[in-house]
mmCIF file of C-alpha atoms in Angstrom:
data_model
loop_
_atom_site.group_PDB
_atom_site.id
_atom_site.type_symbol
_atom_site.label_atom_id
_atom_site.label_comp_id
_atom_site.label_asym_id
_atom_site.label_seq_id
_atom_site.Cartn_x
_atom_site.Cartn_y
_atom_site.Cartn_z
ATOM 1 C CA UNK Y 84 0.000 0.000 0.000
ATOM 2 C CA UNK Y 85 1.809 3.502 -1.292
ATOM 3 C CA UNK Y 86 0.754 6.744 -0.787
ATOM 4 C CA UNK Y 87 1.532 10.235 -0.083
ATOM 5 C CA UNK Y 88 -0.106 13.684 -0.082
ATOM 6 C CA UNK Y 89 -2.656 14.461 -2.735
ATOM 7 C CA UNK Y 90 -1.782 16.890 -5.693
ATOM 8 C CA UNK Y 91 -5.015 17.399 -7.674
ATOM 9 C CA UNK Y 92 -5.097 18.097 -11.638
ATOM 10 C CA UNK Y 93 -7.239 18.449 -14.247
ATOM 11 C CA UNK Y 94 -4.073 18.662 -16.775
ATOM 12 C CA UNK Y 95 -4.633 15.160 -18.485
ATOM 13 C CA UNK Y 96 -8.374 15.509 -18.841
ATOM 14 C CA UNK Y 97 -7.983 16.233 -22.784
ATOM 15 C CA UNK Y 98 -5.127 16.069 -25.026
ATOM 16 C CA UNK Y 99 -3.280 18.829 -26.908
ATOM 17 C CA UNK Y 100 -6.227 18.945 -29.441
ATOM 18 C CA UNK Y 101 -8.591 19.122 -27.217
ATOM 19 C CA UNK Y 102 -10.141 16.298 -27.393
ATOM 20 C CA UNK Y 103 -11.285 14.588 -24.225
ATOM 21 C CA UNK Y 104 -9.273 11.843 -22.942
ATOM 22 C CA UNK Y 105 -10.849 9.269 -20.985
ATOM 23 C CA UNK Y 106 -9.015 5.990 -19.793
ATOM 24 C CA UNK Y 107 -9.652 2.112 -20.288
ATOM 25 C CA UNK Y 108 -11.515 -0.446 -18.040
ATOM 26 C CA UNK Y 109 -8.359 -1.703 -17.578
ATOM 27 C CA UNK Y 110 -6.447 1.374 -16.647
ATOM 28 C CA UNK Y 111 -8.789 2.006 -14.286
ATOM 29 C CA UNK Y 112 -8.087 -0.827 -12.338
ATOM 30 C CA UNK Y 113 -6.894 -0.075 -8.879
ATOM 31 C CA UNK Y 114 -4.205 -3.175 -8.618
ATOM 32 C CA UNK Y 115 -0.909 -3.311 -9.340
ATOM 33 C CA UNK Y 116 -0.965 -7.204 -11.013
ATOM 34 C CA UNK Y 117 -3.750 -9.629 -11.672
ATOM 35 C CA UNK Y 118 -1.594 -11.709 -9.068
ATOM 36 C CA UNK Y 119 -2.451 -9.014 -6.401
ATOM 37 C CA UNK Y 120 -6.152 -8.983 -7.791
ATOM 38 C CA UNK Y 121 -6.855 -12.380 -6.582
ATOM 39 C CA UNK Y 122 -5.139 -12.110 -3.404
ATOM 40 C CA UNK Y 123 -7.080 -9.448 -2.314
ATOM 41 C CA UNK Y 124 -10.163 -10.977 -3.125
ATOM 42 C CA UNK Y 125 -9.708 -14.582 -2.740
ATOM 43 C CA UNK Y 126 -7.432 -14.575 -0.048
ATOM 44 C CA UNK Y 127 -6.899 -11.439 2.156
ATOM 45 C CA UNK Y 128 -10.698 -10.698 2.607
ATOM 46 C CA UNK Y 129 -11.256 -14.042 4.190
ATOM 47 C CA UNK Y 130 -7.571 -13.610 6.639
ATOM 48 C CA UNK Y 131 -8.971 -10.013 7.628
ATOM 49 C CA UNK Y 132 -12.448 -11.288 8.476
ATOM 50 C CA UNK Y 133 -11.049 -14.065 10.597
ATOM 51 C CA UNK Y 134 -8.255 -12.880 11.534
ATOM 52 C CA UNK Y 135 -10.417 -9.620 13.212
ATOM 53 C CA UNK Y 136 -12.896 -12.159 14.669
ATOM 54 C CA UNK Y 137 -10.261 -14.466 16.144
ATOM 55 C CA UNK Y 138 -8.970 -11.209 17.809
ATOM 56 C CA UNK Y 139 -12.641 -10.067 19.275
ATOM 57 C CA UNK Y 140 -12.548 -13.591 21.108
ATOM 58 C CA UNK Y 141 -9.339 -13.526 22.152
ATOM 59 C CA UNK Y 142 -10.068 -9.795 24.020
ATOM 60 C CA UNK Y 143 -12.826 -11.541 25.842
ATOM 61 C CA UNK Y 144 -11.013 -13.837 27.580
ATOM 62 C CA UNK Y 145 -8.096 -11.889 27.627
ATOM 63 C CA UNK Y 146 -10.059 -8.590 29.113
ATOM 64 C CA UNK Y 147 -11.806 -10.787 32.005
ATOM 65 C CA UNK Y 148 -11.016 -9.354 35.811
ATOM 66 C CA UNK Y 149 -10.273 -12.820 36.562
ATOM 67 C CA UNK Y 150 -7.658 -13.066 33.552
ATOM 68 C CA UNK Y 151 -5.451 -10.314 34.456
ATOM 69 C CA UNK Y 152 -1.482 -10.981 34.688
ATOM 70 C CA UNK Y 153 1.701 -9.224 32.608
ATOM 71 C CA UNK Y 154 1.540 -11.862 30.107
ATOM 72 C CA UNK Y 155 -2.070 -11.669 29.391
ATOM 73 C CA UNK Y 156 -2.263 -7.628 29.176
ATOM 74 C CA UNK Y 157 0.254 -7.948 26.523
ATOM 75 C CA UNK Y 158 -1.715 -10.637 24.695
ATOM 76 C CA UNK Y 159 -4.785 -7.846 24.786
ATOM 77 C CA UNK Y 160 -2.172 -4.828 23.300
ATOM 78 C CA UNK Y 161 -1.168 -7.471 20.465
ATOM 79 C CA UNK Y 162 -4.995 -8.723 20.274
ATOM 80 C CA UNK Y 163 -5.796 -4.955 19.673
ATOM 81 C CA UNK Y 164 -2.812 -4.025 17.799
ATOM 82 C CA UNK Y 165 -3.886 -6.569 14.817
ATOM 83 C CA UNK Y 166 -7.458 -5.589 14.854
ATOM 84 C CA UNK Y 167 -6.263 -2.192 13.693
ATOM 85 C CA UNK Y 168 -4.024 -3.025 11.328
ATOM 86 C CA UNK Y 169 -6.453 -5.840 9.660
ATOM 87 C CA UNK Y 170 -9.081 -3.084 9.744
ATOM 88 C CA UNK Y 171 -6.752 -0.906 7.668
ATOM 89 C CA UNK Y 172 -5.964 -3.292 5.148
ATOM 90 C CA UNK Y 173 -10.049 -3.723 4.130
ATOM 91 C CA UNK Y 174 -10.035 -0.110 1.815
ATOM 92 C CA UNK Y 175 -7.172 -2.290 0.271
ATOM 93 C CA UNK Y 176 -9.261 -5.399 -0.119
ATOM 94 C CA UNK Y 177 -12.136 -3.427 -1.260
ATOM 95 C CA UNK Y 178 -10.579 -1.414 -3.775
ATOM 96 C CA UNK Y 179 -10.366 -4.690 -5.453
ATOM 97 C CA UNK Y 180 -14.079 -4.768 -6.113
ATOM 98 C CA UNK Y 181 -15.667 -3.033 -8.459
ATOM 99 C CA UNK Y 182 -18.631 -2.339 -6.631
ATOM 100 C CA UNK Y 183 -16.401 0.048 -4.567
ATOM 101 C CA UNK Y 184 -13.679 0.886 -7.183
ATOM 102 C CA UNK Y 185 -15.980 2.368 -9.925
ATOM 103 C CA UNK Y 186 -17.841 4.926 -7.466
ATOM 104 C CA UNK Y 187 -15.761 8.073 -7.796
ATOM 105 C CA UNK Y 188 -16.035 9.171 -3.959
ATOM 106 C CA UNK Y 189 -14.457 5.860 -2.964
ATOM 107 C CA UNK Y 190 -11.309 6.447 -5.056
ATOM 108 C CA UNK Y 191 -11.012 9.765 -3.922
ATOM 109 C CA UNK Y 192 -10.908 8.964 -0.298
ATOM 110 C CA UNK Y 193 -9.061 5.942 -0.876
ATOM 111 C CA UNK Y 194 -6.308 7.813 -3.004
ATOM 112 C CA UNK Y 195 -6.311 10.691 -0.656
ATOM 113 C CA UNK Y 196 -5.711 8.135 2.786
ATOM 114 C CA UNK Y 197 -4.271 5.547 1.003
ATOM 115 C CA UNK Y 198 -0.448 6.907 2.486
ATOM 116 C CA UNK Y 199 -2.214 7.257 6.076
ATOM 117 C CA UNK Y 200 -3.349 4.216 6.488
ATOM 118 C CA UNK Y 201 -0.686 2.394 5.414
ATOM 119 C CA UNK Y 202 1.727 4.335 7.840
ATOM 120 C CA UNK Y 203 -1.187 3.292 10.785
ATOM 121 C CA UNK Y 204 -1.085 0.098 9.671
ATOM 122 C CA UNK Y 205 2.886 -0.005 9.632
ATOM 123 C CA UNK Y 206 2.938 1.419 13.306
ATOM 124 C CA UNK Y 207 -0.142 -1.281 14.554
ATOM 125 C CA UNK Y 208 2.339 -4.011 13.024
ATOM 126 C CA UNK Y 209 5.533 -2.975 14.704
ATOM 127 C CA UNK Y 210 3.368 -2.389 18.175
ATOM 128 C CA UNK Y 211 2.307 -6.377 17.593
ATOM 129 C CA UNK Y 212 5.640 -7.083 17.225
ATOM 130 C CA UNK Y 213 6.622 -5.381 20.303
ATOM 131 C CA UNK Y 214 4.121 -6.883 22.192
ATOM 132 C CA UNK Y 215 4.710 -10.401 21.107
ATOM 133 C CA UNK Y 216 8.460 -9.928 22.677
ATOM 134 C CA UNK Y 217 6.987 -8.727 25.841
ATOM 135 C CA UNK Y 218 5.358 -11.631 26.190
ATOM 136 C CA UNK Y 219 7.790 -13.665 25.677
ATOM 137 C CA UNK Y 220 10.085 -12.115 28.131
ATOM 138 C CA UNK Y 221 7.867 -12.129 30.777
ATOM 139 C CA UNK Y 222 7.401 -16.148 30.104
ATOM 140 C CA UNK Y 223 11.398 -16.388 30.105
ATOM 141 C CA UNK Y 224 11.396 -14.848 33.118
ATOM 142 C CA UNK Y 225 8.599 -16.050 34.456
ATOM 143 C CA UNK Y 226 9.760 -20.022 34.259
ATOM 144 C CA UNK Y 227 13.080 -18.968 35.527
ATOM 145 C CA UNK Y 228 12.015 -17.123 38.287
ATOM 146 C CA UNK Y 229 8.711 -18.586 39.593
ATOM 147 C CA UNK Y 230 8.439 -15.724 42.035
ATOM 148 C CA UNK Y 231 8.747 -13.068 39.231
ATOM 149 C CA UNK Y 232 5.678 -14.739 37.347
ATOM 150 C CA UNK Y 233 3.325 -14.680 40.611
ATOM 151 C CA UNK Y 234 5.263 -10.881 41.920
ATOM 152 C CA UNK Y 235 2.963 -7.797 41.568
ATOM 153 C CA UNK Y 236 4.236 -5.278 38.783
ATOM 154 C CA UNK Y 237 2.525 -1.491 39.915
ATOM 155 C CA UNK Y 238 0.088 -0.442 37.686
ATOM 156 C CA UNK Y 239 2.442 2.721 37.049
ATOM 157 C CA UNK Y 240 5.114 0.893 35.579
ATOM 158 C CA UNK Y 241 2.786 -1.049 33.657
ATOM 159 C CA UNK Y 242 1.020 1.810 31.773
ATOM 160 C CA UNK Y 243 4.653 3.429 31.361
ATOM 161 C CA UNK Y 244 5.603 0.044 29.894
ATOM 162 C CA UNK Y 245 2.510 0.171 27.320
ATOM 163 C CA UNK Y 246 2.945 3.608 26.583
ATOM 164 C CA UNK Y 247 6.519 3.427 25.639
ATOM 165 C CA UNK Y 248 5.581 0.108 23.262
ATOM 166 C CA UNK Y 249 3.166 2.307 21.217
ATOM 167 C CA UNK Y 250 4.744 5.846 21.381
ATOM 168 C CA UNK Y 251 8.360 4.397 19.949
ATOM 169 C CA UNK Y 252 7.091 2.549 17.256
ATOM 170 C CA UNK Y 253 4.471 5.586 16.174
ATOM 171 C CA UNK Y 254 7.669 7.753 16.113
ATOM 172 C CA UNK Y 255 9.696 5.325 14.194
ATOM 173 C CA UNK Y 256 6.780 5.128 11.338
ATOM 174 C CA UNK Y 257 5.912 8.882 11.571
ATOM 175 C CA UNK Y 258 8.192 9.538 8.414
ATOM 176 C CA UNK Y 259 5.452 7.383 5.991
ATOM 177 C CA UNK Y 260 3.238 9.965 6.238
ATOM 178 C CA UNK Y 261 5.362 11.923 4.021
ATOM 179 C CA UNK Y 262 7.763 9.264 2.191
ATOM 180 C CA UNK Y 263 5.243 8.864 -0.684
ATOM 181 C CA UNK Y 264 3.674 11.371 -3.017
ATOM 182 C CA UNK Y 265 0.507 10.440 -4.569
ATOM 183 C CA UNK Y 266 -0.835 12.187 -7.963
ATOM 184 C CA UNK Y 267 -4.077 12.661 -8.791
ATOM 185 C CA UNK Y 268 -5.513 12.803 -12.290
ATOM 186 C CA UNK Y 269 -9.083 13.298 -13.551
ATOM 187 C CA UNK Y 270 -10.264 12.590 -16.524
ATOM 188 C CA UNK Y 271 -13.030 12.126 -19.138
ATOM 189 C CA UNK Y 272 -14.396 15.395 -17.912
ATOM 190 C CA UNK Y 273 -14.111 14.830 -14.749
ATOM 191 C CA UNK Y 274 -16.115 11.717 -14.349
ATOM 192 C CA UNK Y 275 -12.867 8.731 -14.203
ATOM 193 C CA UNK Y 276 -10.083 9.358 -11.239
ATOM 194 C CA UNK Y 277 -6.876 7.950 -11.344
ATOM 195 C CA UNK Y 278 -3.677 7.885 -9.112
ATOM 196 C CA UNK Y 279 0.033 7.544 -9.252
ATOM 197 C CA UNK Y 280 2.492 7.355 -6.274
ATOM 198 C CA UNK Y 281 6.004 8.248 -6.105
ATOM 199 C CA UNK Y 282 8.517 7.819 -3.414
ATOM 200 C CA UNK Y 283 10.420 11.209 -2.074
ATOM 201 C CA UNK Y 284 13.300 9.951 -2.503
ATOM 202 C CA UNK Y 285 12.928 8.664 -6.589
ATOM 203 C CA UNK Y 286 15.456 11.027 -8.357
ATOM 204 C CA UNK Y 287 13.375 10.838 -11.597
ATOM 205 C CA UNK Y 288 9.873 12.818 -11.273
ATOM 206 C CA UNK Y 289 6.951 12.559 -13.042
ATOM 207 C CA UNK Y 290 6.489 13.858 -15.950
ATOM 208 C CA UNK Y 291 9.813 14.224 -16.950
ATOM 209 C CA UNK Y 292 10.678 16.469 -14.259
ATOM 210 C CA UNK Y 293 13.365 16.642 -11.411
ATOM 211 C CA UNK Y 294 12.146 15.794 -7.420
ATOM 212 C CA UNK Y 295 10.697 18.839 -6.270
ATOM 213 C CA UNK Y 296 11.728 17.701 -2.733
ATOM 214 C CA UNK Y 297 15.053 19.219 -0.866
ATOM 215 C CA UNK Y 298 17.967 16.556 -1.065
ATOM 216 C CA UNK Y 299 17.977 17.087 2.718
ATOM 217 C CA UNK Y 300 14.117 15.894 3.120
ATOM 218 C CA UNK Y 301 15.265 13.218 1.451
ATOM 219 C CA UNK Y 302 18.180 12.118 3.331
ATOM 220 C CA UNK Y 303 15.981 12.083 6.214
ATOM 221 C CA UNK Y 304 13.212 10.341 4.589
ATOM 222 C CA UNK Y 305 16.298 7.524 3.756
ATOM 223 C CA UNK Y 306 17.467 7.292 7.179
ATOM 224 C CA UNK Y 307 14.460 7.346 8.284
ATOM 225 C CA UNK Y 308 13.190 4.031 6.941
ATOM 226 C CA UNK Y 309 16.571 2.342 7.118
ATOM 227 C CA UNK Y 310 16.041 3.195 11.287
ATOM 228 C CA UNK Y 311 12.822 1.999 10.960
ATOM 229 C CA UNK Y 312 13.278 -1.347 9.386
ATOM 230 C CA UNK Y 313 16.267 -2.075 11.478
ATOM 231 C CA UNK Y 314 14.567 -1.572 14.636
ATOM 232 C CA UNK Y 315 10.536 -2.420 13.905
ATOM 233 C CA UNK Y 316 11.582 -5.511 11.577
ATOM 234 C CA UNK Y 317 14.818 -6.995 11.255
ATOM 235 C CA UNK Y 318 16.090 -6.558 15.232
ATOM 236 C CA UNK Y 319 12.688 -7.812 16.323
ATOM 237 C CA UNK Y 320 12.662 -10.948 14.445
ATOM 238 C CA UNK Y 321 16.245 -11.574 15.756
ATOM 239 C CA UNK Y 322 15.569 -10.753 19.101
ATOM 240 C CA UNK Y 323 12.151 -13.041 18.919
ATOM 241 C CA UNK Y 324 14.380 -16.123 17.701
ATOM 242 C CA UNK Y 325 17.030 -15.526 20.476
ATOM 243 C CA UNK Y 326 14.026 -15.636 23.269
ATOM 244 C CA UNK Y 327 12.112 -18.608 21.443
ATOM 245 C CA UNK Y 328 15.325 -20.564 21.451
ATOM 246 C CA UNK Y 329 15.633 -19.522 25.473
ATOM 247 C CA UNK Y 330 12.148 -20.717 26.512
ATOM 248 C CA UNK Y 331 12.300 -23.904 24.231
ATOM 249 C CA UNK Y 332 15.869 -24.901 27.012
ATOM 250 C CA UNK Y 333 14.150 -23.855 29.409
ATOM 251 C CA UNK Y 334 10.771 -25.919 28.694
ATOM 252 C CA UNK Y 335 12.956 -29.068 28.231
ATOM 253 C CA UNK Y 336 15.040 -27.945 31.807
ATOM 254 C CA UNK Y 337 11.398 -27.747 33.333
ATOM 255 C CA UNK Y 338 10.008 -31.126 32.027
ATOM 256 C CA UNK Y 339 12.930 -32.669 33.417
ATOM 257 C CA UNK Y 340 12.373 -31.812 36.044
ATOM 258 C CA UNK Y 341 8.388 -32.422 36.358
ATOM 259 C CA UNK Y 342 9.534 -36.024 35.150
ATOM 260 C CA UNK Y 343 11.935 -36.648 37.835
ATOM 261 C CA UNK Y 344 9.799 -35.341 40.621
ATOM 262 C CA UNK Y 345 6.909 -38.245 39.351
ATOM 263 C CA UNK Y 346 9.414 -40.911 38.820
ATOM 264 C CA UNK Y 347 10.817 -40.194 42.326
ATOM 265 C CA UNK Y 348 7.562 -39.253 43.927
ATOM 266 C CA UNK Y 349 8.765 -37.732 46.533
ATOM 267 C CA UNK Y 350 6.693 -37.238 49.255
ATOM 268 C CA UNK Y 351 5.966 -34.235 50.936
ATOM 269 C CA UNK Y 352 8.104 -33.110 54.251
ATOM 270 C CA UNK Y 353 6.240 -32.559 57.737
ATOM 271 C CA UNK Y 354 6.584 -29.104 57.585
ATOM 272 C CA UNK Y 355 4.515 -29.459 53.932
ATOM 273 C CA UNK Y 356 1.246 -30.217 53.468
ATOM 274 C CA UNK Y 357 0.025 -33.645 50.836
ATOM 275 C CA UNK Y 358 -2.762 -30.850 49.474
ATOM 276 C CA UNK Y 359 0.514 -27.761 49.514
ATOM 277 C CA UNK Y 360 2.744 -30.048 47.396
ATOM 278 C CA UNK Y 361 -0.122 -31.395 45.116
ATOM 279 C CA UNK Y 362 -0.916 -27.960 43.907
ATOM 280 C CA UNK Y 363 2.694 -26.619 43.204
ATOM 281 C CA UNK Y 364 2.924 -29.507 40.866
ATOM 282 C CA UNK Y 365 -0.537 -28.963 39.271
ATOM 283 C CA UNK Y 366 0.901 -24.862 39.509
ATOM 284 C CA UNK Y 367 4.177 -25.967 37.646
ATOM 285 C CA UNK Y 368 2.268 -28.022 34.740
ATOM 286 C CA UNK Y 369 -0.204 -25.002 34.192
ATOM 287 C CA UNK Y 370 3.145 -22.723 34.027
ATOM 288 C CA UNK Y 371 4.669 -25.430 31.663
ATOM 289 C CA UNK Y 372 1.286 -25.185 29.245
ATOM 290 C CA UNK Y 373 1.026 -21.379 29.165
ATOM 291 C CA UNK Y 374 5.032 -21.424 28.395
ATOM 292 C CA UNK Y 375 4.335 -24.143 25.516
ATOM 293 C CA UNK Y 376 1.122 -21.911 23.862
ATOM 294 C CA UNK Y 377 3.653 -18.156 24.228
ATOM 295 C CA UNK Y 378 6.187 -20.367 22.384
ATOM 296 C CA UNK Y 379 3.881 -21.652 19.560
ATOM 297 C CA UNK Y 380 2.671 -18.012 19.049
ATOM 298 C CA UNK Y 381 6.171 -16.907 18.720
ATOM 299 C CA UNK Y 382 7.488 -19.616 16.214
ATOM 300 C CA UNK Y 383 4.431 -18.762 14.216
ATOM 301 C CA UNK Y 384 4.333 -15.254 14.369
ATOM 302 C CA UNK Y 385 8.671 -15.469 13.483
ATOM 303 C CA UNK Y 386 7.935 -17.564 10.636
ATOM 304 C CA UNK Y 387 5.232 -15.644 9.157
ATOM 305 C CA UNK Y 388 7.310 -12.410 9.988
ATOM 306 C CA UNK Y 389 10.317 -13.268 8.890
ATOM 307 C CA UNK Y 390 9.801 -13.321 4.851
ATOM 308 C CA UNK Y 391 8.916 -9.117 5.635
ATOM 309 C CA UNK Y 392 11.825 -8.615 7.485
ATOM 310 C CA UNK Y 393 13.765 -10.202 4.298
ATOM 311 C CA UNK Y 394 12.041 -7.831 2.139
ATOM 312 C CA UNK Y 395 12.436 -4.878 4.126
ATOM 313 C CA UNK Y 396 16.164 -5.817 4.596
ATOM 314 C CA UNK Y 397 16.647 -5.783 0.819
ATOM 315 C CA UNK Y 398 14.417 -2.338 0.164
ATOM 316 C CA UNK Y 399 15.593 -0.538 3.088
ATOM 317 C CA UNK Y 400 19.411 -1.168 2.578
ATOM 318 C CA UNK Y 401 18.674 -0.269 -1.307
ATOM 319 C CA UNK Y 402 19.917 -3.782 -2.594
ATOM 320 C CA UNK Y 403 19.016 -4.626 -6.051
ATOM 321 C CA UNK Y 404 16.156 -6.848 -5.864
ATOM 322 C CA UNK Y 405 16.805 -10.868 -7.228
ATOM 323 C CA UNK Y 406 13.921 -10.783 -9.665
ATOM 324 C CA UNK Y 407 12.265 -8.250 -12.367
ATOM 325 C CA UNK Y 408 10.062 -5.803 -11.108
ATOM 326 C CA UNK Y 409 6.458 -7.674 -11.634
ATOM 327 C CA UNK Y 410 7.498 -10.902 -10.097
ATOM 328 C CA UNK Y 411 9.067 -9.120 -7.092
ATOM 329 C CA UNK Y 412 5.983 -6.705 -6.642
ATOM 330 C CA UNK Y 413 4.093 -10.043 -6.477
ATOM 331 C CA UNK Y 414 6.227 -11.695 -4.165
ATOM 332 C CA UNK Y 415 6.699 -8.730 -2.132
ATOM 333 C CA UNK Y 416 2.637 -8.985 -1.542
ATOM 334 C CA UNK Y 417 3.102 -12.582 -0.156
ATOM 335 C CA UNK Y 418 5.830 -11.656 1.839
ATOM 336 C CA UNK Y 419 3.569 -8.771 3.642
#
């Protein structure tokens, strides 16, 4: 999803002659590649839908009084976090139908937000991934330290914690408001609207023209993303392996150690009670499940992260891309 800040003109509407120029069904079309047509229709509508209602359950459980814990109010930030950016991604989807694409209001708004949304989106994604890392920290911790996991974390820190995990990665995507700008054409008197986006920092401008933007704007808009997909993408995913690979040793350290106290069964001391000792093994088995679901959600959300970090690693860093520019568009989309 490209965009940038809206520059309206009528100048293409008719030709030198004066004759009215109005465009084709098919350069009307609001995708960049039949490939991306059927993903957004066939595909992404029905991840978005579920993927939002999949999120609404998980808040209720998640958002219960009796559910509360560190781990769990990090789940609800992520829960959130992905309802907003699937939400985002539906004028994309729906741009892809022509009941929405050929009403001229629709393209308007879409063309005109287009850049917003997908720097919201952008900061929603890099506030999941935040939150996913969180998570699994506190479960590192937490099964190293069984007193950290049942210790009482003031609610001051904890809303300084959440704040800092959205405010950083808003500041880090704040430049995408303005990396992209978007051209708007009419034409056919008006009646057909039609869009082209450039990036700031493209040295050729359109038509024929040199970037009206300062080379220092630039720079910054460079440096800018380069920050931004080092720190939102690539560190993240690194950072997520590192802690997934920590709370798979120290899964395998715990069921040791479950399976030696029931081969031994050792039986409680006087000063313990048979009921005491029952429940801190019942308490360390819970611990061990909750540990073995954070890890699953971690390996998948790596894997399914990881292609975008590979992609962002090649844009940000300017490296030439290892295919020709319609089959990497295409498998930039199923990367993202």
């Amino acid at each position: 999803m490209d965009g940038g800040g809206i520059v309206h003109s009528n100048a293409s509407n008719s030709t030198s002659s004066g004759e009215v120029k109005c465009l084709t069904e098919a350069q009307m079309q609001m995708h960049g590649s039949e490939f991306e047509r059927y993903l957004q229709r066939y595909l992404f509508l029905g991840l978005v839908l579920f993927g939002i209602f999949g999120n609404s359950l998980n808040l209720t459980v998640l958002l219960n009084p009796k559910m509360q814990s560190r781990a769990n109010t990090f789940l609800a930030m992520l829960a959130f976090a992905d309802i907003v950016f699937l939400s985002l991604l539906m004028p994309n989807v729906l741009a892809n139908y022509s009941l929405f694409s050929s009403v001229a209001l629709f393209r308007l708004l879409y063309f005109n937000a287009k850049v917003h949304l997908r720097s919201i989106a952008n900061w929603a994604s890099a506030v999941a991934i935040w939150c996913v890392i969180a998570v699994c920290t506190d479960r590192l911790i937490g099964i190293r330290n069984p007193l950290f996991a049942r210790g009482y974390v003031p609610r001051r820190k904890m809303v300084l914690l959440m704040g800092f995990i959205l405010t950083v990665p808003a500041l880090l995507t704040a430049h995408q408001h303005f990396s992209h700008e978007c051209l708007v054409r009419f034409f056919c008197n008006g009646t057909q609207i039609q869009s082209i986006c450039l990036p700031v920092t493209q040295e050729q401008w359109l038509p024929n023209k040199p970037n009206p933007y300062s080379l220092s704007f630039r720079r910054f808009i460079s440096v800018s993303t380069l920050i931004n997909t080092v720190i939102s993408v690539i560190f993240p995913i690194i950072l997520l392996t590192v802690l997934n690979f920590l709370l798979l040793c120290a899964l395998r350290r715990r069921k040791r150690e479950l399976d030696n106290i029931g081969s031994k069964q050792i039986k409680p001391s006087k000063s313990t009670s048979s009921e005491g000792f029952s429940q801190q093994i019942v308490h360390s088995k819970t611990e061990q499940r909750v540990t073995w679901t954070v890890t699953l959600i971690v390996s998948m959300f790596t894997l399914t992260n990881g292609p975008s970090a590979v992609v962002n690693l090649i844009e940000g860093f300017a490296i030439a891309p290892p295919a020709e520019p319609k089959t990497w568009y295409n498998l930039t989309l199923i990367a993202r």
